[in-house]
Amino acid sequence: MTRLLYGLCGEDRARRFSPHVWKVEMALAHKGLDCRVVPLGFTDIPKVEGGATKMVPYLIDGDQAVVDSFAIAQYLDATYPDRPTLFAGEGGRATARFVEAFSQTVLHPAITRMILLDIHDRLGPEDRAYFRKSREAAFGKSLEDVAAAAPAERAGFADKLNPLRYLLKKQPFIGGETPLFADYIVFGALQWARIVSPQPLLEPDDAVSGWFERCLDLHDGLGRAIPSAGTAEAA
């Protein structure tokens, strides 16, 4: 059986960057489950499996198809209970829901404003046109106008991670001594920026940077399989 995970990438098909797909890649590795990642551009998504989904991540596991990263994580825990847990019980699941809400309402909007033009510039021509039209409609301004506020956004970004920084004084992962899906939620957001933008979000001596490096090392260095944008461009 070939397990398939459809994920988002730019013109370079090897550089998959979706934060939500990275959550699932890490969750699958956490479970010890193999999968083949199928890279897609934005405009390819409606063509997946005959129009089966409008969004990624989209996981096909045998005769089961699951969309949405949190739903996929829940599916994996329910389907493979003999493998390492992603939630460690109902309390862990509820905590992960809170972490996802924090990531979606605080981290993702800030990161989006910082890397919007970087994403655009990494897309192929058809995806660039789609991305510009859809995002400018959402923001009500040009991508360039959104990007003009990126330096101020970047200057204040570290403060948005203060709750995580405080937690990491007491334990190495959000999940405690070992990572859980809550870790992969925040990891996905920072991995998105790492792969797309050459500008680092955090200082190297930041406790959150230390946590992120630990996450990059997890599962035989899965997160490092794609070099950071700064490293790739310097090569």
PDB file of C-alpha atoms in Angstrom:
ATOM      1  CA  MET A   1       0.000   0.000   0.000  1.00  0.00           C
ATOM      2  CA  THR A   2       1.302   3.424  -0.943  1.00  0.00           C
ATOM      3  CA  ARG A   3       0.212   6.149   1.460  1.00  0.00           C
ATOM      4  CA  LEU A   4      -0.043   9.509  -0.328  1.00  0.00           C
ATOM      5  CA  LEU A   5       0.136  13.000   1.119  1.00  0.00           C
ATOM      6  CA  TYR A   6      -0.612  15.879  -1.224  1.00  0.00           C
ATOM      7  CA  GLY A   7       1.323  19.010  -0.289  1.00  0.00           C
ATOM      8  CA  LEU A   8       1.964  22.533  -1.514  1.00  0.00           C
ATOM      9  CA  CYS A   9       5.164  23.728  -3.175  1.00  0.00           C
ATOM     10  CA  GLY A  10       6.421  26.499  -5.411  1.00  0.00           C
ATOM     11  CA  GLU A  11       8.031  26.321  -8.835  1.00  0.00           C
ATOM     12  CA  ASP A  12      10.769  24.196  -7.259  1.00  0.00           C
ATOM     13  CA  ARG A  13       8.829  21.009  -6.601  1.00  0.00           C
ATOM     14  CA  ALA A  14      11.426  19.833  -4.085  1.00  0.00           C
ATOM     15  CA  ARG A  15      10.710  22.749  -1.702  1.00  0.00           C
ATOM     16  CA  ARG A  16       7.326  21.939  -0.181  1.00  0.00           C
ATOM     17  CA  PHE A  17       6.445  24.716   2.240  1.00  0.00           C
ATOM     18  CA  SER A  18       2.872  24.467   3.513  1.00  0.00           C
ATOM     19  CA  PRO A  19       2.821  24.757   7.324  1.00  0.00           C
ATOM     20  CA  HIS A  20      -0.209  22.473   7.500  1.00  0.00           C
ATOM     21  CA  VAL A  21       1.409  19.774   5.378  1.00  0.00           C
ATOM     22  CA  TRP A  22       4.515  19.925   7.566  1.00  0.00           C
ATOM     23  CA  LYS A  23       2.342  19.229  10.610  1.00  0.00           C
ATOM     24  CA  VAL A  24       1.171  16.048   8.923  1.00  0.00           C
ATOM     25  CA  GLU A  25       4.623  15.020   7.693  1.00  0.00           C
ATOM     26  CA  MET A  26       5.900  15.272  11.257  1.00  0.00           C
ATOM     27  CA  ALA A  27       2.834  13.449  12.601  1.00  0.00           C
ATOM     28  CA  LEU A  28       3.331  10.565  10.165  1.00  0.00           C
ATOM     29  CA  ALA A  29       7.004  10.310  11.088  1.00  0.00           C
ATOM     30  CA  HIS A  30       6.061  10.433  14.787  1.00  0.00           C
ATOM     31  CA  LYS A  31       3.809   7.427  14.133  1.00  0.00           C
ATOM     32  CA  GLY A  32       6.501   5.661  12.124  1.00  0.00           C
ATOM     33  CA  LEU A  33       4.304   5.630   9.022  1.00  0.00           C
ATOM     34  CA  ASP A  34       5.774   5.934   5.553  1.00  0.00           C
ATOM     35  CA  CYS A  35       4.195   8.128   2.919  1.00  0.00           C
ATOM     36  CA  ARG A  36       4.932   9.576  -0.481  1.00  0.00           C
ATOM     37  CA  VAL A  37       4.530  13.344  -0.615  1.00  0.00           C
ATOM     38  CA  VAL A  38       3.023  14.534  -3.892  1.00  0.00           C
ATOM     39  CA  PRO A  39       4.037  18.174  -4.543  1.00  0.00           C
ATOM     40  CA  LEU A  40       1.444  20.536  -6.002  1.00  0.00           C
ATOM     41  CA  GLY A  41       1.223  24.153  -7.038  1.00  0.00           C
ATOM     42  CA  PHE A  42      -1.758  26.230  -5.908  1.00  0.00           C
ATOM     43  CA  THR A  43      -3.554  25.826  -9.226  1.00  0.00           C
ATOM     44  CA  ASP A  44      -2.985  22.043  -9.237  1.00  0.00           C
ATOM     45  CA  ILE A  45      -5.032  21.436  -6.078  1.00  0.00           C
ATOM     46  CA  PRO A  46      -8.483  21.371  -7.786  1.00  0.00           C
ATOM     47  CA  LYS A  47      -7.174  18.595 -10.072  1.00  0.00           C
ATOM     48  CA  VAL A  48      -6.233  16.217  -7.226  1.00  0.00           C
ATOM     49  CA  GLU A  49      -7.962  12.842  -7.417  1.00  0.00           C
ATOM     50  CA  GLY A  50     -10.525  14.119  -9.887  1.00  0.00           C
ATOM     51  CA  GLY A  51     -11.419  17.209  -7.847  1.00  0.00           C
ATOM     52  CA  ALA A  52     -11.667  15.416  -4.503  1.00  0.00           C
ATOM     53  CA  THR A  53     -10.356  18.347  -2.433  1.00  0.00           C
ATOM     54  CA  LYS A  54     -10.038  22.115  -2.495  1.00  0.00           C
ATOM     55  CA  MET A  55      -7.233  22.208   0.055  1.00  0.00           C
ATOM     56  CA  VAL A  56      -4.132  20.427   1.299  1.00  0.00           C
ATOM     57  CA  PRO A  57      -2.942  18.533   3.246  1.00  0.00           C
ATOM     58  CA  TYR A  58      -4.908  15.685   1.734  1.00  0.00           C
ATOM     59  CA  LEU A  59      -3.980  12.195   2.923  1.00  0.00           C
ATOM     60  CA  ILE A  60      -4.894   8.965   1.177  1.00  0.00           C
ATOM     61  CA  ASP A  61      -4.335   5.953   3.400  1.00  0.00           C
ATOM     62  CA  GLY A  62      -5.592   2.821   1.697  1.00  0.00           C
ATOM     63  CA  ASP A  63      -9.287   3.383   1.064  1.00  0.00           C
ATOM     64  CA  GLN A  64      -9.430   6.323   3.491  1.00  0.00           C
ATOM     65  CA  ALA A  65      -9.054   9.953   2.418  1.00  0.00           C
ATOM     66  CA  VAL A  66      -8.701  12.691   5.025  1.00  0.00           C
ATOM     67  CA  VAL A  67      -8.319  16.456   4.610  1.00  0.00           C
ATOM     68  CA  ASP A  68      -7.211  19.074   7.199  1.00  0.00           C
ATOM     69  CA  SER A  69      -4.121  18.641   9.355  1.00  0.00           C
ATOM     70  CA  PHE A  70      -5.903  18.327  12.698  1.00  0.00           C
ATOM     71  CA  ALA A  71      -8.409  15.834  11.294  1.00  0.00           C
ATOM     72  CA  ILE A  72      -5.528  13.824   9.848  1.00  0.00           C
ATOM     73  CA  ALA A  73      -3.721  13.771  13.208  1.00  0.00           C
ATOM     74  CA  GLN A  74      -6.892  12.540  14.914  1.00  0.00           C
ATOM     75  CA  TYR A  75      -7.363   9.919  12.213  1.00  0.00           C
ATOM     76  CA  LEU A  76      -3.785   8.677  12.647  1.00  0.00           C
ATOM     77  CA  ASP A  77      -4.143   8.350  16.419  1.00  0.00           C
ATOM     78  CA  ALA A  78      -7.452   6.503  16.081  1.00  0.00           C
ATOM     79  CA  THR A  79      -6.311   4.227  13.263  1.00  0.00           C
ATOM     80  CA  TYR A  80      -2.860   3.395  14.621  1.00  0.00           C
ATOM     81  CA  PRO A  81      -3.312   3.325  18.430  1.00  0.00           C
ATOM     82  CA  ASP A  82      -0.408   0.892  18.861  1.00  0.00           C
ATOM     83  CA  ARG A  83       2.052   3.517  17.615  1.00  0.00           C
ATOM     84  CA  PRO A  84       3.303   6.590  19.551  1.00  0.00           C
ATOM     85  CA  THR A  85       0.442   8.905  20.439  1.00  0.00           C
ATOM     86  CA  LEU A  86       0.103  12.383  18.976  1.00  0.00           C
ATOM     87  CA  PHE A  87      -2.122  13.692  21.759  1.00  0.00           C
ATOM     88  CA  ALA A  88      -1.560  11.588  24.913  1.00  0.00           C
ATOM     89  CA  GLY A  89      -5.256  11.619  25.755  1.00  0.00           C
ATOM     90  CA  GLU A  90      -8.179  14.002  25.626  1.00  0.00           C
ATOM     91  CA  GLY A  91      -6.336  16.679  27.597  1.00  0.00           C
ATOM     92  CA  GLY A  92      -3.532  16.672  25.057  1.00  0.00           C
ATOM     93  CA  ARG A  93      -6.036  16.919  22.243  1.00  0.00           C
ATOM     94  CA  ALA A  94      -7.689  19.928  23.897  1.00  0.00           C
ATOM     95  CA  THR A  95      -4.276  21.533  24.449  1.00  0.00           C
ATOM     96  CA  ALA A  96      -3.433  20.997  20.801  1.00  0.00           C
ATOM     97  CA  ARG A  97      -6.690  22.724  19.851  1.00  0.00           C
ATOM     98  CA  PHE A  98      -5.633  25.746  21.894  1.00  0.00           C
ATOM     99  CA  VAL A  99      -2.151  25.739  20.354  1.00  0.00           C
ATOM    100  CA  GLU A 100      -3.702  25.561  16.892  1.00  0.00           C
ATOM    101  CA  ALA A 101      -5.936  28.529  17.700  1.00  0.00           C
ATOM    102  CA  PHE A 102      -2.882  30.481  18.883  1.00  0.00           C
ATOM    103  CA  SER A 103      -0.936  29.550  15.770  1.00  0.00           C
ATOM    104  CA  GLN A 104      -3.762  30.375  13.376  1.00  0.00           C
ATOM    105  CA  THR A 105      -4.743  33.692  14.947  1.00  0.00           C
ATOM    106  CA  VAL A 106      -1.366  35.040  16.118  1.00  0.00           C
ATOM    107  CA  LEU A 107       1.548  33.359  14.333  1.00  0.00           C
ATOM    108  CA  HIS A 108       0.152  32.700  10.860  1.00  0.00           C
ATOM    109  CA  PRO A 109      -1.155  36.238  10.216  1.00  0.00           C
ATOM    110  CA  ALA A 110       2.171  37.745  11.300  1.00  0.00           C
ATOM    111  CA  ILE A 111       4.267  35.302   9.282  1.00  0.00           C
ATOM    112  CA  THR A 112       2.036  35.762   6.249  1.00  0.00           C
ATOM    113  CA  ARG A 113       2.621  39.509   6.277  1.00  0.00           C
ATOM    114  CA  MET A 114       6.388  38.964   6.568  1.00  0.00           C
ATOM    115  CA  ILE A 115       6.808  36.369   3.819  1.00  0.00           C
ATOM    116  CA  LEU A 116       3.998  37.170   1.386  1.00  0.00           C
ATOM    117  CA  LEU A 117       6.293  38.411  -1.377  1.00  0.00           C
ATOM    118  CA  ASP A 118       8.768  35.582  -0.741  1.00  0.00           C
ATOM    119  CA  ILE A 119       5.975  33.068  -1.365  1.00  0.00           C
ATOM    120  CA  HIS A 120       4.882  34.888  -4.516  1.00  0.00           C
ATOM    121  CA  ASP A 121       8.415  34.999  -5.890  1.00  0.00           C
ATOM    122  CA  ARG A 122       8.864  31.229  -5.461  1.00  0.00           C
ATOM    123  CA  LEU A 123       5.790  30.323  -7.507  1.00  0.00           C
ATOM    124  CA  GLY A 124       5.506  29.448 -11.172  1.00  0.00           C
ATOM    125  CA  PRO A 125       3.812  31.949 -13.540  1.00  0.00           C
ATOM    126  CA  GLU A 126       0.278  30.509 -13.314  1.00  0.00           C
ATOM    127  CA  ASP A 127       0.431  30.215  -9.532  1.00  0.00           C
ATOM    128  CA  ARG A 128       1.873  33.722  -9.210  1.00  0.00           C
ATOM    129  CA  ALA A 129      -1.114  35.181 -11.023  1.00  0.00           C
ATOM    130  CA  TYR A 130      -3.545  33.199  -8.848  1.00  0.00           C
ATOM    131  CA  PHE A 131      -1.692  34.045  -5.639  1.00  0.00           C
ATOM    132  CA  ARG A 132      -1.520  37.774  -6.361  1.00  0.00           C
ATOM    133  CA  LYS A 133      -5.188  38.024  -7.305  1.00  0.00           C
ATOM    134  CA  SER A 134      -6.471  35.996  -4.342  1.00  0.00           C
ATOM    135  CA  ARG A 135      -4.212  37.520  -1.683  1.00  0.00           C
ATOM    136  CA  GLU A 136      -4.668  41.100  -2.836  1.00  0.00           C
ATOM    137  CA  ALA A 137      -8.420  40.545  -2.694  1.00  0.00           C
ATOM    138  CA  ALA A 138      -8.079  39.161   0.836  1.00  0.00           C
ATOM    139  CA  PHE A 139      -5.849  42.001   2.086  1.00  0.00           C
ATOM    140  CA  GLY A 140      -7.514  44.766   0.114  1.00  0.00           C
ATOM    141  CA  LYS A 141      -4.113  46.060  -1.006  1.00  0.00           C
ATOM    142  CA  SER A 142      -1.182  45.078  -3.191  1.00  0.00           C
ATOM    143  CA  LEU A 143       1.323  42.460  -2.080  1.00  0.00           C
ATOM    144  CA  GLU A 144       3.962  45.168  -2.095  1.00  0.00           C
ATOM    145  CA  ASP A 145       1.911  47.329   0.264  1.00  0.00           C
ATOM    146  CA  VAL A 146       1.482  44.397   2.637  1.00  0.00           C
ATOM    147  CA  ALA A 147       5.213  43.669   2.464  1.00  0.00           C
ATOM    148  CA  ALA A 148       6.052  47.279   3.309  1.00  0.00           C
ATOM    149  CA  ALA A 149       4.946  46.571   6.883  1.00  0.00           C
ATOM    150  CA  ALA A 150       7.133  43.443   7.140  1.00  0.00           C
ATOM    151  CA  PRO A 151      10.078  45.107   8.972  1.00  0.00           C
ATOM    152  CA  ALA A 152       7.807  46.349  11.772  1.00  0.00           C
ATOM    153  CA  GLU A 153       6.084  42.972  11.923  1.00  0.00           C
ATOM    154  CA  ARG A 154       9.434  41.215  12.140  1.00  0.00           C
ATOM    155  CA  ALA A 155      10.607  43.512  14.928  1.00  0.00           C
ATOM    156  CA  GLY A 156       7.666  42.540  17.098  1.00  0.00           C
ATOM    157  CA  PHE A 157       7.434  38.878  16.178  1.00  0.00           C
ATOM    158  CA  ALA A 158       9.564  37.483  19.013  1.00  0.00           C
ATOM    159  CA  ASP A 159       7.165  38.945  21.579  1.00  0.00           C
ATOM    160  CA  LYS A 160       4.322  36.901  20.098  1.00  0.00           C
ATOM    161  CA  LEU A 161       6.174  33.771  21.186  1.00  0.00           C
ATOM    162  CA  ASN A 162       6.523  34.768  24.841  1.00  0.00           C
ATOM    163  CA  PRO A 163       4.039  32.111  26.064  1.00  0.00           C
ATOM    164  CA  LEU A 164       6.067  29.382  24.356  1.00  0.00           C
ATOM    165  CA  ARG A 165       9.327  30.873  25.585  1.00  0.00           C
ATOM    166  CA  TYR A 166       8.037  30.809  29.162  1.00  0.00           C
ATOM    167  CA  LEU A 167       6.899  27.192  28.802  1.00  0.00           C
ATOM    168  CA  LEU A 168      10.267  26.100  27.414  1.00  0.00           C
ATOM    169  CA  LYS A 169      11.960  27.222  30.610  1.00  0.00           C
ATOM    170  CA  LYS A 170      10.223  24.279  32.278  1.00  0.00           C
ATOM    171  CA  GLN A 171      10.279  21.536  29.638  1.00  0.00           C
ATOM    172  CA  PRO A 172      11.978  20.777  26.311  1.00  0.00           C
ATOM    173  CA  PHE A 173       8.804  20.436  24.208  1.00  0.00           C
ATOM    174  CA  ILE A 174       5.233  21.699  24.278  1.00  0.00           C
ATOM    175  CA  GLY A 175       4.252  18.069  24.821  1.00  0.00           C
ATOM    176  CA  GLY A 176       6.602  17.767  27.830  1.00  0.00           C
ATOM    177  CA  GLU A 177       9.729  15.635  27.721  1.00  0.00           C
ATOM    178  CA  THR A 178       8.834  14.451  24.215  1.00  0.00           C
ATOM    179  CA  PRO A 179       6.963  16.175  21.380  1.00  0.00           C
ATOM    180  CA  LEU A 180       3.275  15.820  20.600  1.00  0.00           C
ATOM    181  CA  PHE A 181       1.111  17.179  17.787  1.00  0.00           C
ATOM    182  CA  ALA A 182       0.980  20.547  19.575  1.00  0.00           C
ATOM    183  CA  ASP A 183       4.707  20.896  18.874  1.00  0.00           C
ATOM    184  CA  TYR A 184       4.207  20.114  15.205  1.00  0.00           C
ATOM    185  CA  ILE A 185       1.565  22.824  14.919  1.00  0.00           C
ATOM    186  CA  VAL A 186       3.976  25.600  15.881  1.00  0.00           C
ATOM    187  CA  PHE A 187       6.859  23.879  14.116  1.00  0.00           C
ATOM    188  CA  GLY A 188       4.875  23.948  10.860  1.00  0.00           C
ATOM    189  CA  ALA A 189       4.452  27.715  11.083  1.00  0.00           C
ATOM    190  CA  LEU A 190       8.156  28.372  11.664  1.00  0.00           C
ATOM    191  CA  GLN A 191       9.212  25.768   9.082  1.00  0.00           C
ATOM    192  CA  TRP A 192       7.051  27.569   6.521  1.00  0.00           C
ATOM    193  CA  ALA A 193       9.015  30.770   7.075  1.00  0.00           C
ATOM    194  CA  ARG A 194      12.363  28.923   7.178  1.00  0.00           C
ATOM    195  CA  ILE A 195      11.809  27.333   3.771  1.00  0.00           C
ATOM    196  CA  VAL A 196      10.297  30.364   2.037  1.00  0.00           C
ATOM    197  CA  SER A 197      12.159  33.390   3.384  1.00  0.00           C
ATOM    198  CA  PRO A 198      15.911  34.030   3.758  1.00  0.00           C
ATOM    199  CA  GLN A 199      15.228  36.384   6.669  1.00  0.00           C
ATOM    200  CA  PRO A 200      15.380  34.599  10.059  1.00  0.00           C
ATOM    201  CA  LEU A 201      12.468  35.145  12.412  1.00  0.00           C
ATOM    202  CA  LEU A 202      14.362  34.673  15.682  1.00  0.00           C
ATOM    203  CA  GLU A 203      17.761  35.226  17.219  1.00  0.00           C
ATOM    204  CA  PRO A 204      19.954  32.099  17.514  1.00  0.00           C
ATOM    205  CA  ASP A 205      20.130  32.343  21.327  1.00  0.00           C
ATOM    206  CA  ASP A 206      16.334  32.501  21.709  1.00  0.00           C
ATOM    207  CA  ALA A 207      14.857  29.568  23.674  1.00  0.00           C
ATOM    208  CA  VAL A 208      12.291  29.150  20.904  1.00  0.00           C
ATOM    209  CA  SER A 209      15.130  28.834  18.392  1.00  0.00           C
ATOM    210  CA  GLY A 210      16.588  26.055  20.530  1.00  0.00           C
ATOM    211  CA  TRP A 211      13.236  24.269  20.577  1.00  0.00           C
ATOM    212  CA  PHE A 212      12.888  24.690  16.807  1.00  0.00           C
ATOM    213  CA  GLU A 213      16.345  23.201  16.255  1.00  0.00           C
ATOM    214  CA  ARG A 214      15.338  20.201  18.389  1.00  0.00           C
ATOM    215  CA  CYS A 215      12.233  19.796  16.254  1.00  0.00           C
ATOM    216  CA  LEU A 216      14.294  19.974  13.060  1.00  0.00           C
ATOM    217  CA  ASP A 217      16.379  17.088  14.400  1.00  0.00           C
ATOM    218  CA  LEU A 218      13.369  14.885  15.145  1.00  0.00           C
ATOM    219  CA  HIS A 219      12.633  11.781  13.070  1.00  0.00           C
ATOM    220  CA  ASP A 220      16.128  11.509  11.605  1.00  0.00           C
ATOM    221  CA  GLY A 221      16.231  15.187  10.755  1.00  0.00           C
ATOM    222  CA  LEU A 222      13.082  15.191   8.618  1.00  0.00           C
ATOM    223  CA  GLY A 223      12.675  18.949   8.972  1.00  0.00           C
ATOM    224  CA  ARG A 224      16.211  19.529   7.690  1.00  0.00           C
ATOM    225  CA  ALA A 225      15.544  17.550   4.499  1.00  0.00           C
ATOM    226  CA  ILE A 226      14.797  20.901   2.869  1.00  0.00           C
ATOM    227  CA  PRO A 227      17.502  23.516   3.485  1.00  0.00           C
ATOM    228  CA  SER A 228      16.503  26.910   4.802  1.00  0.00           C
ATOM    229  CA  ALA A 229      15.912  29.583   2.174  1.00  0.00           C
ATOM    230  CA  GLY A 230      19.007  31.491   3.265  1.00  0.00           C
ATOM    231  CA  THR A 231      21.230  28.411   3.007  1.00  0.00           C
ATOM    232  CA  ALA A 232      19.762  27.341  -0.311  1.00  0.00           C
ATOM    233  CA  GLU A 233      20.275  30.778  -1.850  1.00  0.00           C
ATOM    234  CA  ALA A 234      23.815  31.053  -0.560  1.00  0.00           C
ATOM    235  CA  ALA A 235      24.758  27.684  -2.082  1.00  0.00           C
TER     236      ALA A 235
END
